[in-house]
Short mmCIF file of C-alpha atoms in Angstrom, two decimals:
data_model
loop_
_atom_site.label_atom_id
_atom_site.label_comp_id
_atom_site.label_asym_id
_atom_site.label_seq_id
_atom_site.Cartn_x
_atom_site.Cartn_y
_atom_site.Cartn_z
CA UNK A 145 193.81 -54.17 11.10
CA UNK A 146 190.71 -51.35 11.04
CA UNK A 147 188.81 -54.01 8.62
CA UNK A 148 189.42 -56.99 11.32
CA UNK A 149 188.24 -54.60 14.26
CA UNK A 150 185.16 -53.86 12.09
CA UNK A 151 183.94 -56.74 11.83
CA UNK A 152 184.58 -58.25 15.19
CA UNK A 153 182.88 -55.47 16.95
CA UNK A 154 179.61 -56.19 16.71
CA UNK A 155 180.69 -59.50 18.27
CA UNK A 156 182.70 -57.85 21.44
CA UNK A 157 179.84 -57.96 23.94
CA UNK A 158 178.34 -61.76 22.67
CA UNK A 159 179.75 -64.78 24.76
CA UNK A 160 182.56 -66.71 23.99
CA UNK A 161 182.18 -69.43 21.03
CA UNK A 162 182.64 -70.86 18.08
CA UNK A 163 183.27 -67.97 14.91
CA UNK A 164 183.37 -69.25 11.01
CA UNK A 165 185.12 -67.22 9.11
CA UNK A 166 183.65 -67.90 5.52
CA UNK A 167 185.68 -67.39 3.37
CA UNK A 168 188.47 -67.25 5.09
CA UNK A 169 192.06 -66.13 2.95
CA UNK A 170 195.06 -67.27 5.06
CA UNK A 171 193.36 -67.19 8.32
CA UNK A 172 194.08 -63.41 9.02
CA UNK A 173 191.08 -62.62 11.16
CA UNK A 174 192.02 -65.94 13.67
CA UNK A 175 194.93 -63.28 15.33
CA UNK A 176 192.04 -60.64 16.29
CA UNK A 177 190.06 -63.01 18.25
CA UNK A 178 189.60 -62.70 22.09
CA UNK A 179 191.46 -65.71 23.74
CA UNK A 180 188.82 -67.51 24.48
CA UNK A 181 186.86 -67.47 20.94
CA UNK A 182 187.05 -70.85 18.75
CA UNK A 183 187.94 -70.17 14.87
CA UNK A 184 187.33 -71.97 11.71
CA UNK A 185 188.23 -70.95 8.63
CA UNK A 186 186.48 -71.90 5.60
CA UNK A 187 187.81 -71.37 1.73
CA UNK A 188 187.69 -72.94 -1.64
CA UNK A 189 191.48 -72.37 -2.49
CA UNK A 190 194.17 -74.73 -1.34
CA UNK A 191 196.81 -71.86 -1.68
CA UNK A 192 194.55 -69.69 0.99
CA UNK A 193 194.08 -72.76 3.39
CA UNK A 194 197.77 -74.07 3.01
CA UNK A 195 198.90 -70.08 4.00
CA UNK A 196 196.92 -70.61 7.27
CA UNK A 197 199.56 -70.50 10.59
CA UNK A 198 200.08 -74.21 11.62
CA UNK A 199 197.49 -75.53 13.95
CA UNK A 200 195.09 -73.24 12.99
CA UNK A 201 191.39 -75.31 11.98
CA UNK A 202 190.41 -74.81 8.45
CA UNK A 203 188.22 -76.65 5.74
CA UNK A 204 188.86 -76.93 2.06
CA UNK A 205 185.06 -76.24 0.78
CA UNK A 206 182.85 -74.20 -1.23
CA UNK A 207 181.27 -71.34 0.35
CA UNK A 208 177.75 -72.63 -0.27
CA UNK A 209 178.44 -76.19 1.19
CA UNK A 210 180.55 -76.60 4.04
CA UNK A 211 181.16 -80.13 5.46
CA UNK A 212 179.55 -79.00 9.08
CA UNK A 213 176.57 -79.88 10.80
CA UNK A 214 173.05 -77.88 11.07
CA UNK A 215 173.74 -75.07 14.03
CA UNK A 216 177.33 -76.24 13.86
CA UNK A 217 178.69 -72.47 14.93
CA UNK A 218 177.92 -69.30 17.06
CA UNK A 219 179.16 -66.75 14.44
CA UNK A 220 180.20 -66.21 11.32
CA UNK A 221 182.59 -63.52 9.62
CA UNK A 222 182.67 -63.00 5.95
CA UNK A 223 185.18 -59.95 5.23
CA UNK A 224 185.81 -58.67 1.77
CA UNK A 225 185.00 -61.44 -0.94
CA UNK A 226 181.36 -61.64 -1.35
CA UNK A 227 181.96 -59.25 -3.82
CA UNK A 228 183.51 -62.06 -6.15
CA UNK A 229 180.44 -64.75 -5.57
CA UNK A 230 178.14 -65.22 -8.26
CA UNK A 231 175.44 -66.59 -5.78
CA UNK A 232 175.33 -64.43 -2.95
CA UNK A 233 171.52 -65.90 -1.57
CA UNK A 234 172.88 -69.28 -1.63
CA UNK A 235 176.01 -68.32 0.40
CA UNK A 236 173.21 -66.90 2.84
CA UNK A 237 171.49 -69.61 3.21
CA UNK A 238 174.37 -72.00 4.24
CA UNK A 239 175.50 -69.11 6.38
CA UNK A 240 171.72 -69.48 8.25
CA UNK A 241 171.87 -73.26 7.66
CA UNK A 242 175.33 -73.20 10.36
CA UNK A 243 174.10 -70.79 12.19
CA UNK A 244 172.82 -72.04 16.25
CA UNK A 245 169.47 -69.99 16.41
CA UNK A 246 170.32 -66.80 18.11
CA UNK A 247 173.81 -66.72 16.50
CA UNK A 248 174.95 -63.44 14.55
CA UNK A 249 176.80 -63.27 11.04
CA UNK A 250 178.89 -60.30 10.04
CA UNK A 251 178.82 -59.05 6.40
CA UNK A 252 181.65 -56.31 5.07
CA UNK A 253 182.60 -55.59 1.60
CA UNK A 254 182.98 -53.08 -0.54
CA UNK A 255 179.79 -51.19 -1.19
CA UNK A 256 178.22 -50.59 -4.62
CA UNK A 257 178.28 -46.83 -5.84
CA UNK A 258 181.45 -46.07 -3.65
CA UNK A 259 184.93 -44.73 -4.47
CA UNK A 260 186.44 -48.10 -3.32
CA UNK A 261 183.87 -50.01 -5.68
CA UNK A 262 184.84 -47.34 -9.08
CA UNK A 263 188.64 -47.98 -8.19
CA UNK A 264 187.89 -51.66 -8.24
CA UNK A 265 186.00 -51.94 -11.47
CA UNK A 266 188.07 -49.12 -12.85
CA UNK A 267 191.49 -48.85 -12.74
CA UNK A 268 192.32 -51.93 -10.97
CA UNK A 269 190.07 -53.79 -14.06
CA UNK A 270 192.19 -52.00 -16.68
CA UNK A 271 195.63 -53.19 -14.72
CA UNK A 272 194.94 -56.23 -13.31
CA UNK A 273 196.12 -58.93 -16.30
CA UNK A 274 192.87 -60.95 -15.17
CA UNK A 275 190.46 -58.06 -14.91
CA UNK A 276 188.55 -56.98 -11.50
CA UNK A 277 184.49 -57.59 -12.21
CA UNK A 278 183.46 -57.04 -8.28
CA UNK A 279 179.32 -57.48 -7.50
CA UNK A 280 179.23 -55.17 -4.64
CA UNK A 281 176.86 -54.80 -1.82
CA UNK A 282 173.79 -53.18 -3.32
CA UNK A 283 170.17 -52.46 -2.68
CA UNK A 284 169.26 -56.19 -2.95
CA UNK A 285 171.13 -57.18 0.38
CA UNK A 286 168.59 -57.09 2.92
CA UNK A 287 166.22 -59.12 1.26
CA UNK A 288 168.50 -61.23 0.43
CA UNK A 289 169.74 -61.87 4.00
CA UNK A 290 166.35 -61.88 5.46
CA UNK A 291 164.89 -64.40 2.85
CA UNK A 292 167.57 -66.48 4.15
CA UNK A 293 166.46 -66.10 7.88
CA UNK A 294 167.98 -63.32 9.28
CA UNK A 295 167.21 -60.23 10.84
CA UNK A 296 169.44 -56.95 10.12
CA UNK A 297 170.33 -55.03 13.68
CA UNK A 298 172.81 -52.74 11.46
CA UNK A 299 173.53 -51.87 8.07
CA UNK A 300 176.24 -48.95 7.66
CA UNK A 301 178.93 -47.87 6.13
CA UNK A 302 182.44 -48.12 8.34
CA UNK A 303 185.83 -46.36 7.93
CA UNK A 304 188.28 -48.87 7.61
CA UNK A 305 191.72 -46.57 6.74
CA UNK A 306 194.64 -48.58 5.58
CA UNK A 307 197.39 -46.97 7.23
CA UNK A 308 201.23 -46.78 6.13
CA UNK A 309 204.35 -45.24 7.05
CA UNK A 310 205.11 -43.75 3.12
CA UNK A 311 204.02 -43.28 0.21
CA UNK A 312 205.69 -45.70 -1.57
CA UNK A 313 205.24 -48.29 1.10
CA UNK A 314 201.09 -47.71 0.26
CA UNK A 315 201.77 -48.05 -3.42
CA UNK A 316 203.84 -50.75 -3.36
CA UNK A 317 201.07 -52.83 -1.05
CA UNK A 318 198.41 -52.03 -3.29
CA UNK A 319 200.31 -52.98 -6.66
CA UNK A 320 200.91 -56.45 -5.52
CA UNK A 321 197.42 -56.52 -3.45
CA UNK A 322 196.07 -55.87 -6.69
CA UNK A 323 198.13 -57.50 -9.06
CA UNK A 324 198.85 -54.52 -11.26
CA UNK A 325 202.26 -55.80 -12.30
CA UNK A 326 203.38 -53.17 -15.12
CA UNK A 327 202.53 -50.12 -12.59
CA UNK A 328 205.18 -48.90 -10.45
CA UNK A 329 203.91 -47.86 -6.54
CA UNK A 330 204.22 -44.64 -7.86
CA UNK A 331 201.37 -44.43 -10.45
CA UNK A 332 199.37 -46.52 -8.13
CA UNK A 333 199.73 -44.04 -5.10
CA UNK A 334 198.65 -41.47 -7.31
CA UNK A 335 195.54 -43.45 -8.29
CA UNK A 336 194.54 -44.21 -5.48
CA UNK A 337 194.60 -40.52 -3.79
CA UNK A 338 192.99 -39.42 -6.83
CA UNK A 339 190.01 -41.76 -6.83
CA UNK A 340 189.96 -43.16 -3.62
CA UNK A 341 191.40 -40.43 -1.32
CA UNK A 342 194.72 -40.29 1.16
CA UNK A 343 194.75 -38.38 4.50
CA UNK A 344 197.52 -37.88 6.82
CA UNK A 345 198.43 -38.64 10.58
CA UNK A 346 201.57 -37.47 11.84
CA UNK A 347 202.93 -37.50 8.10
CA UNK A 348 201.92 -40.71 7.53
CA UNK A 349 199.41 -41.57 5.13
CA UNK A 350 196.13 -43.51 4.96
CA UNK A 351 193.94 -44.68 2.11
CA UNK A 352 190.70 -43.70 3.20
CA UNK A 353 188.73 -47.28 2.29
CA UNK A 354 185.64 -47.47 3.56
CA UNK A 355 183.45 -50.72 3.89
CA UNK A 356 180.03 -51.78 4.09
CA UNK A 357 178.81 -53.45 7.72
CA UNK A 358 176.19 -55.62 7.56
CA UNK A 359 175.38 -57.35 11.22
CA UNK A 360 172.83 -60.10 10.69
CA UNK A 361 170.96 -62.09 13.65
CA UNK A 362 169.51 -65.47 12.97
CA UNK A 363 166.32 -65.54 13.76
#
C-alpha cells in the first residue's frame, strides 16, 4: 500500500484523467485511484494482464511500443520494474511519446547503492533458481528522462515500509515474492532484518524498503 500512495501523490492535486500504468503487474495500482481517474494498464506478460480484476482496461504490449495514439494519456505510473528493462531511454521516450504536453510521469524503483538494491542482487540472486540481475536507478536517470523530454520537479528517495502482523507472515511474503523456494520464512526474515532492516509498530513489524521517486513533467 505505502509504494501505491507514493507514487500517486505527486498526482493528488492534478485534475482528473486518464493514468497509464506502464508496466502494469495485475492491475494493483487501478484500486488506489480517486473515483474519478481513468486507468490503463500496460504489460508484456499474458499471466500479469489475465490476473487483472474483470473489467479492468489493459493492453498486451511491450513497454517501448504501446498500441496508443501520440498524447493518448494524462499520466503515467511505472512502479518497481524498470529495474528489469534493458532499455530504459527507449521506455522514456514512448512514455513522452503518450504523454498530452503538460502531463506528468511517475518513476519508483529501487535505487542503485541501497540496502534494497544489495538484497536484490545479493541474496535474493543466490536463492532465486533464475537469479535476480536488477539495473537500478542510478546517476544516469535524469539525463535520461530529460533527453526524452521531460523536466524533473522531484527526485528523492521515499519510505515505502512493508508492514505485517508477524514475523513469519513477512518471511513467508517475501519467500514466494521472491521465489526463494528452498528457504523457509524463517531464514528469509532473518535476511532481510539483517540487510535490509525491520522496525516495529505496536509489535508488529515492518521491512523498512525504501524507493526511489522520480516525478517527471512533459515539457
Amino acid at each position: 500500500d505505502a509504494e501505491f500512495e507514493a507514487v500517486l501523490e505527486p498526482l493528488r492535486d492534478r485534475p482528473d484523467g486518464l493514468l497509464c500504468d506502464l508496466p502494469s503487474g495485475g492491475g494493483y495500482l487501478a484500486e488506489f485511484l480517486p473515483p474519478a481517474m481513468g486507468y490503463i494498464g500496460v504489460d508484456p506478460s499474458k499471466d500479469f494482464i489475465d490476473a487483472c480484476p474483470a473489467g479492468l482496461d489493459r493492453i498486451k504490449a511491450d513497454v517501448t511500443n504501446v498500441p496508443l495514439g501520440n498524447c493518448s494519456v494524462d499520466y503515467i505510473v511505472s512502479l518497481a520494474a524498470l529495474h528489469h528493462e534493458p532499455d530504459v531511454a527507449a521506455v522514456f521516450r514512448e512514455m513522452r511519446r503518450l504523454l498530452k504536453a503538460g502531463g506528468r510521469a511517475v518513476i519508483a524503483d529501487v535505487a542503485a547503492g541501497t540496502r534494497p538494491a544489495v538484497f536484490l542482487n545479493g541474496f535474493v540472486d543466490r536463492n532465486n533458481p533464475m537469479g535476480h540481475d536488477g539495473h537500478f536507478l542510478d546517476e544516469r536517470l535524469p539525463g535520461l528522462l530529460e533527453g526524452a523530454g521531460f523536466e524533473i520537479a522531484d527526485d528523492r528517495l521515499v519510505e515505502t515500509p512493508w508492514k505485517f502482523d508477524a514475523m513469519e507472515q513477512a518471511g513467508e511474503f517475501c519467500r514466494k515474492l521472491f521465489w526463494m523456494p528452498s528457504l523457509d520464512a524463517a531464514t528469509v526474515v532473518d535476511a532481510m532484518d539483517r540487510e535490509i532492516g525491520l522496525k516495529f509498530d505496536e509489535g508488529k513489524p515492518q521491512v523498512c524498503w525504501v524507493l526511489r521517486r522520480l516525478v517527471c513533467d512533459a515539457v
